[in-house]
Every structure is written in C-alpha cells, then in structure tokens.
Tab-separated table of C-alpha atoms in Angstrom:
chain	number	residue	atom	x	y	z
A	1	MET	CA	-8.125	-17.684	23.229
A	2	ASP	CA	-5.879	-14.649	23.773
A	3	GLU	CA	-5.964	-13.928	20.066
A	4	LEU	CA	-9.842	-13.992	20.138
A	5	ILE	CA	-9.757	-11.584	23.113
A	6	GLU	CA	-7.468	-9.144	21.391
A	7	ASN	CA	-9.540	-9.137	18.209
A	8	LEU	CA	-12.746	-8.556	20.179
A	9	LYS	CA	-10.948	-5.682	21.924
A	10	SER	CA	-10.062	-4.190	18.556
A	11	LEU	CA	-13.793	-4.010	17.819
A	12	GLY	CA	-14.524	-2.121	21.104
A	13	PHE	CA	-14.868	-4.683	23.761
A	14	ASN	CA	-12.733	-4.285	26.857
A	15	SER	CA	-10.906	-7.239	28.344
A	16	TYR	CA	-13.681	-8.294	30.743
A	17	GLU	CA	-16.368	-8.049	28.095
A	18	ALA	CA	-14.371	-10.138	25.657
A	19	LYS	CA	-13.740	-12.795	28.351
A	20	VAL	CA	-17.414	-12.861	29.502
A	21	TYR	CA	-18.748	-13.141	25.893
A	22	LEU	CA	-16.377	-16.007	25.165
A	23	ALA	CA	-17.363	-17.580	28.482
A	24	LEU	CA	-21.017	-17.509	27.605
A	25	LEU	CA	-20.298	-19.034	24.192
A	26	LYS	CA	-18.847	-22.063	26.052
A	27	LYS	CA	-21.653	-22.282	28.606
A	28	TYR	CA	-25.144	-20.784	28.249
A	29	PRO	CA	-27.518	-20.010	29.778
A	30	ALA	CA	-25.325	-19.356	32.766
A	31	THR	CA	-25.458	-17.484	36.013
A	32	GLY	CA	-23.200	-14.657	36.996
A	33	TYR	CA	-21.354	-16.961	39.258
A	34	GLU	CA	-20.916	-19.553	36.488
A	35	VAL	CA	-19.717	-16.938	34.089
A	36	SER	CA	-17.114	-15.738	36.515
A	37	GLN	CA	-15.779	-19.290	36.916
A	38	VAL	CA	-15.656	-20.006	33.190
A	39	ALA	CA	-14.071	-16.579	32.435
A	40	ASP	CA	-11.781	-16.689	35.437
A	41	ILE	CA	-12.614	-13.155	36.630
A	42	PRO	CA	-13.855	-11.896	39.958
A	43	GLN	CA	-17.631	-12.384	40.508
A	44	SER	CA	-18.353	-8.728	41.103
A	45	ARG	CA	-16.640	-7.846	37.750
A	46	ALA	CA	-18.654	-10.566	35.995
A	47	TYR	CA	-21.912	-9.048	37.120
A	48	ASP	CA	-20.859	-5.473	36.109
A	49	THR	CA	-19.693	-6.759	32.700
A	50	LEU	CA	-22.850	-8.815	32.145
A	51	LYS	CA	-24.966	-5.656	32.853
A	52	SER	CA	-22.831	-3.699	30.350
A	53	LEU	CA	-23.213	-6.429	27.677
A	54	VAL	CA	-27.011	-6.654	28.220
A	55	ASN	CA	-27.356	-2.904	27.883
A	56	SER	CA	-25.210	-3.109	24.574
A	57	GLY	CA	-27.447	-5.908	23.183
A	58	PHE	CA	-24.694	-8.476	23.048
A	59	VAL	CA	-26.058	-10.579	25.882
A	60	PHE	CA	-29.697	-11.519	26.844
A	61	SER	CA	-30.902	-12.065	30.421
A	62	ASN	CA	-34.027	-13.756	31.726
A	63	ASP	CA	-36.016	-13.375	34.895
A	64	SER	CA	-35.357	-16.806	36.217
A	65	LYS	CA	-34.155	-17.453	39.792
A	66	PRO	CA	-31.214	-17.240	39.811
A	67	GLN	CA	-30.891	-14.944	36.814
A	68	THR	CA	-29.176	-16.502	33.729
A	69	TYR	CA	-27.581	-15.003	30.659
A	70	SER	CA	-27.106	-16.021	27.007
A	71	PRO	CA	-24.968	-14.471	24.314
A	72	ILE	CA	-26.128	-13.371	20.787
A	73	SER	CA	-24.647	-15.758	18.173
A	74	PRO	CA	-21.139	-15.154	16.775
A	75	LYS	CA	-22.638	-14.568	13.320
A	76	GLU	CA	-24.979	-11.893	14.697
A	77	LEU	CA	-22.098	-10.316	16.610
A	78	THR	CA	-19.933	-10.008	13.487
A	79	GLN	CA	-22.784	-8.793	11.345
A	80	ARG	CA	-23.493	-6.075	13.765
A	81	PHE	CA	-19.994	-4.884	13.805
A	82	LYS	CA	-19.856	-5.042	9.976
A	83	ARG	CA	-22.936	-2.897	9.780
A	84	LYS	CA	-21.509	-0.453	12.322
A	85	ILE	CA	-18.080	-0.224	10.567
A	86	ASN	CA	-19.638	0.134	7.125
A	87	SER	CA	-21.961	2.872	8.410
A	88	THR	CA	-19.135	4.685	10.032
A	89	ILE	CA	-16.918	4.521	6.954
A	90	ASP	CA	-19.759	5.680	4.673
A	91	TYR	CA	-20.280	8.674	6.993
A	92	LEU	CA	-16.609	9.506	7.101
A	93	GLU	CA	-16.234	9.267	3.313
A	94	LYS	CA	-19.061	11.735	2.927
A	95	LYS	CA	-18.151	14.171	5.728
A	96	LEU	CA	-14.344	14.204	6.016
A	97	PRO	CA	-13.795	15.973	2.716
A	98	ASP	CA	-16.044	18.830	4.058
A	99	VAL	CA	-13.486	19.543	6.847
A	100	LYS	CA	-11.066	20.924	4.218
A	101	ASP	CA	-12.405	21.018	0.736
A	102	ASP	CA	-9.036	21.934	-0.844
A	103	TYR	CA	-7.233	18.959	0.726
A	104	ASN	CA	-4.074	17.874	-1.187
A	105	GLU	CA	-2.328	14.502	-0.662
A	106	PRO	CA	0.918	15.136	1.274
A	107	ILE	CA	4.359	13.986	0.160
A	108	HIS	CA	6.181	11.543	2.384
A	109	THR	CA	9.946	10.897	2.629
A	110	ILE	CA	11.071	7.360	3.304
A	111	SER	CA	14.657	6.537	4.168
A	112	GLY	CA	16.458	3.211	4.203
A	113	TYR	CA	16.729	0.688	1.408
A	114	ASP	CA	14.786	-2.097	3.014
A	115	VAL	CA	12.011	0.285	4.249
A	116	ALA	CA	11.789	1.671	0.741
A	117	ILE	CA	11.505	-1.786	-0.816
A	118	ASP	CA	8.661	-2.658	1.600
A	119	LYS	CA	6.736	0.497	0.620
A	120	ILE	CA	7.293	-0.205	-3.105
A	121	LYS	CA	6.014	-3.787	-2.606
A	122	GLU	CA	2.891	-2.382	-0.862
A	123	VAL	CA	2.196	0.051	-3.771
A	124	ILE	CA	2.579	-2.813	-6.332
A	125	ASN	CA	0.354	-5.097	-4.349
A	126	ASN	CA	-2.368	-2.381	-4.166
A	127	ALA	CA	-2.206	-1.735	-7.987
A	128	LYS	CA	-5.411	-2.681	-9.757
A	129	HIS	CA	-5.075	-1.380	-13.385
A	130	SER	CA	-1.589	-0.150	-14.390
A	131	ILE	CA	2.058	-0.042	-13.291
A	132	PHE	CA	4.732	2.239	-14.941
A	133	MET	CA	8.182	1.759	-13.607
A	134	LEU	CA	11.787	2.760	-14.141
A	135	LEU	CA	14.356	0.787	-12.256
A	136	TRP	CA	17.602	-1.142	-12.117
A	137	ALA	CA	17.922	-4.908	-12.384
A	138	ALA	CA	19.309	-5.200	-8.876
A	139	ASP	CA	16.176	-3.675	-7.425
A	140	TYR	CA	13.928	-5.572	-9.806
A	141	SER	CA	15.143	-8.855	-8.226
A	142	ARG	CA	13.792	-7.705	-4.885
A	143	LEU	CA	10.300	-6.895	-6.412
A	144	GLU	CA	9.905	-9.640	-8.954
A	145	LYS	CA	7.453	-11.687	-6.844
A	146	GLU	CA	5.085	-8.691	-6.354
A	147	ILE	CA	5.445	-7.706	-9.966
A	148	ALA	CA	4.572	-11.260	-11.057
A	149	GLN	CA	1.564	-11.279	-8.822
A	150	ALA	CA	0.381	-7.983	-10.223
A	151	TYR	CA	0.788	-9.372	-13.841
A	152	ASP	CA	-1.253	-12.335	-12.922
A	153	ARG	CA	-3.959	-10.070	-11.535
A	154	GLY	CA	-4.224	-8.539	-14.965
A	155	VAL	CA	-2.367	-5.353	-14.154
A	156	ASN	CA	-0.814	-3.662	-17.282
A	157	ILE	CA	2.867	-3.373	-16.589
A	158	LYS	CA	5.394	-1.235	-18.506
A	159	ILE	CA	8.990	-0.940	-17.390
A	160	VAL	CA	12.067	1.090	-18.326
A	161	GLY	CA	14.916	-1.290	-17.251
A	162	TYR	CA	18.525	-0.361	-16.547
A	163	ASP	CA	21.482	-2.734	-16.317
A	164	ASN	CA	20.161	-5.422	-18.628
A	165	LEU	CA	16.954	-5.906	-16.703
A	166	LYS	CA	15.038	-8.945	-18.107
A	167	THR	CA	11.483	-9.926	-17.280
A	168	VAL	CA	8.517	-11.734	-18.817
A	169	TYR	CA	5.942	-9.685	-16.945
A	170	GLY	CA	4.784	-6.816	-19.183
A	171	LEU	CA	6.564	-4.563	-21.694
A	172	VAL	CA	10.249	-3.735	-21.051
A	173	TYR	CA	12.390	-0.978	-22.683
A	174	SER	CA	16.090	-1.415	-21.955
A	175	HIS	CA	18.013	1.698	-21.178
A	176	LEU	CA	21.796	1.725	-21.916
A	177	GLY	CA	24.476	3.373	-19.851
A	178	ALA	CA	23.230	2.198	-16.375
A	179	ARG	CA	26.731	2.560	-14.839
A	180	ASP	CA	27.271	6.055	-16.178
A	181	VAL	CA	23.911	7.225	-14.959
A	182	GLU	CA	24.379	5.653	-11.598
A	183	ARG	CA	27.753	7.180	-11.190
A	184	SER	CA	26.603	10.649	-12.323
A	185	ILE	CA	23.561	10.926	-10.095
A	186	GLY	CA	25.067	9.057	-7.093
A	187	GLY	CA	22.773	6.080	-6.905
A	188	ARG	CA	20.093	3.999	-8.612
A	189	LEU	CA	16.794	5.641	-9.576
A	190	LEU	CA	13.419	4.022	-9.040
A	191	TYR	CA	10.236	5.588	-10.373
A	192	LEU	CA	6.835	3.897	-9.989
A	193	CYS	CA	3.363	5.160	-10.760
A	194	ALA	CA	0.475	2.840	-9.987
A	195	ASP	CA	-3.102	3.312	-11.288
A	196	SER	CA	-2.220	6.959	-12.235
A	197	CYS	CA	-2.682	7.906	-8.552
A	198	GLU	CA	0.120	6.556	-6.402
A	199	THR	CA	3.861	7.160	-6.856
A	200	VAL	CA	7.260	6.316	-5.477
A	201	PHE	CA	10.371	7.888	-6.733
A	202	GLY	CA	13.901	8.841	-5.812
A	203	ARG	CA	17.368	7.367	-5.420
A	204	ILE	CA	16.390	4.098	-3.780
A	205	GLU	CA	19.584	3.480	-1.790
A	206	HIS	CA	19.302	6.880	-0.157
A	207	ARG	CA	15.663	7.919	0.218
A	208	ILE	CA	12.428	7.819	-1.764
A	209	ILE	CA	9.370	9.989	-2.018
A	210	TRP	CA	5.913	8.315	-1.690
A	211	SER	CA	2.692	10.175	-2.398
A	212	LYS	CA	-0.932	9.740	-3.613
A	213	ASN	CA	-0.990	13.253	-4.962
A	214	GLU	CA	-2.540	12.852	-8.454
A	215	ASP	CA	-0.658	15.837	-9.920
A	216	ILE	CA	2.629	14.218	-9.016
A	217	ALA	CA	1.355	10.904	-10.324
A	218	PHE	CA	0.462	12.602	-13.692
A	219	LEU	CA	3.897	14.149	-14.123
A	220	LEU	CA	5.811	10.952	-13.093
A	221	LYS	CA	3.779	8.797	-15.438
A	222	GLU	CA	4.242	11.236	-18.272
A	223	TYR	CA	8.044	11.293	-17.637
A	224	ILE	CA	8.260	7.425	-17.703
A	225	MET	CA	6.061	7.337	-20.880
A	226	HIS	CA	8.325	9.892	-22.637
A	227	GLU	CA	11.370	7.780	-21.706
A	228	MET	CA	9.608	4.904	-23.429
A	229	TYR	CA	8.885	6.982	-26.502
A	230	LEU	CA	12.488	7.909	-26.851
A	231	LEU	CA	13.804	4.368	-26.246
A	232	ASP	CA	11.351	3.040	-28.795
A	233	VAL	CA	12.472	5.562	-31.418
A	234	TYR	CA	16.150	4.889	-30.603
A	235	GLU	CA	15.485	1.062	-30.956
A	236	HIS	CA	14.199	1.519	-34.494
A	237	PHE	CA	16.469	4.323	-35.778
A	238	PRO	CA	19.789	4.026	-33.895
A	239	GLU	CA	22.049	4.990	-36.877
A	240	GLN	CA	19.987	8.014	-37.868
A	241	LEU	CA	19.988	9.325	-34.299
A	242	ARG	CA	23.696	8.834	-33.849
A	243	TYR	CA	24.321	10.659	-37.167
A	244	PHE	CA	22.157	13.523	-36.245
A	245	TYR	CA	22.907	13.874	-32.519
A	246	GLY	CA	26.340	12.360	-32.311
A	247	ALA	CA	27.624	9.555	-30.009
A	248	GLY	CA	25.741	9.427	-26.708
A	249	PHE	CA	23.379	12.200	-27.953
A	250	LYS	CA	26.119	14.765	-27.222
A	251	LYS	CA	24.771	17.384	-29.538
A	252	LEU	CA	21.249	17.068	-28.021
A	253	LYS	CA	22.641	17.255	-24.458
A	254	ASP	CA	24.712	20.271	-25.354
A	255	LYS	CA	21.661	21.965	-26.814
A	256	ILE	CA	19.271	21.347	-23.905
A	257	SER	CA	21.308	20.672	-20.660
A	258	ASP	CA	22.623	23.505	-18.470
A	259	LYS	CA	26.072	23.457	-16.885
A	260	ASP	CA	24.782	21.868	-13.690
A	261	SER	CA	23.091	18.952	-15.403
A	262	CYS	CA	24.412	15.552	-14.362
A	263	TYR	CA	23.507	14.241	-17.890
A	264	LYS	CA	26.277	16.267	-19.479
A	265	LYS	CA	28.795	14.045	-17.595
A	266	PHE	CA	28.275	10.986	-19.746
C-alpha cells in the first residue's frame, strides 16, 4: 500500500488524496466518515480531501443523505495521467528549444571506475542502431552482458579490442601493444559512440567524459573507424608495412608525432 501511495504522489496526489482514493477503491459509495475510517485519517481531513478530489474530477459525489462518494476507475485514472503527461511532453518538446535556439549538449565529467562503468552500461542499454567501441579486455568483462543484450536487439557492434579481447558479439579488431599503450598514457582507454549521438571516452580508471553532443560523437566515431581501417590494413599487409615503416611503425611515428606525444615512447 505504501508503494501505491508513493506512486500516486509521484503523479501529483498529496498523501491524503492518495489515501482517500485508495480507500474509496476498497469501499464505495462511502460517506466521508467511512472514508476517514478506511483511510485512517482525521474526519475533517477526509472531507477536505474529498472536496479537492471532486473538484479535480477523480471522485464523484451524489446528493444523498448522507452524501456519498465514488472514485473514477483505476483505468480512467491512469489514462487521464497518460494524456496529461503526453500532452505536457509534446508541449515541452515544441517549446523548450525556443528558449535557446543555439543550445549545445554539454560535456560531463564522471569520476570513479564503478560510476563510469554504470554510465557506460546505461549508454549501451539505450543504443538502438550502432555501437563503436575501443576498450581493454578487463573492462569488456564488466560490460559483456550489456553488449550481448544490445547484440540480441540487433544493434550493429564494432570493437577495437586491446589485450587479447575476445567476443562473439559483433566485429572485433585486435590491437597489439596494450601494455605499452597503457603504460605510456597512464591507464586504459575506453571510447564508445552509440547511435552516432552519444559518447563516452577517457581513461576509465581515472575519469571519463560523457556527452550527447553530436559534433563530439562524429569525431569520436570517425577516430574509432580510422583505427579499424588501419588495423584491417595491417592485418592483411603486415610484412609490407613493417618494411616500409619499420618495427612498431617507428618511421611513421617519427614523421608525424611531436616531442610530447606519448606514442613515441613505444
């Protein structure tokens, strides 16, 4: 009963209104005195609350002596709130953008490994079409259930996997040198782009960035895709690339990286 009261309150009822409505469902038609007994509230509050519910259309009264009250049906109650909520949402969707027409999605910082994992799970669970990820095997193990569920929903999943990451859910490109990368950048990276509109990225053991900014989503997805392009090329032409760029792509790194780049360290 307490849970029903709390849920009715979340729709806009106060505690007395919720108790009176539930009391009337148990016994109707009922007098104000009978309602106060069933609801276990003072009689004066019962009458005030009944008047409020009658004015709101959730309770009907008749002119009998003594006056009695009856509730609208639970189905009608829920349908009214659905109509009201949907109408409010429709209005807000139309009018809120007019408050600031150049609104940009903010960028949020999330600290703490477990908190970060929870946010990543939420983004994966909300994905409807596509997931592009870059992550380590250790972190994949914490997310495998959500990734499997997304795969079962028909979400297109593509992963750049470090540290011998193995999965049967989607397409995976294995990235070598996980330990060197982790040591050089001071942690494990995780990049996630869902449905080309929601992103999570950063050193997952320290802090991550979460945003629904579509420009950031575009850049992150393009980065992950380009990682996949290079890994696919390396998979098919390893000897030619080593011959041309040297072991560990040293010549390429020397050509592109500046003195501060962590990628020159391995």
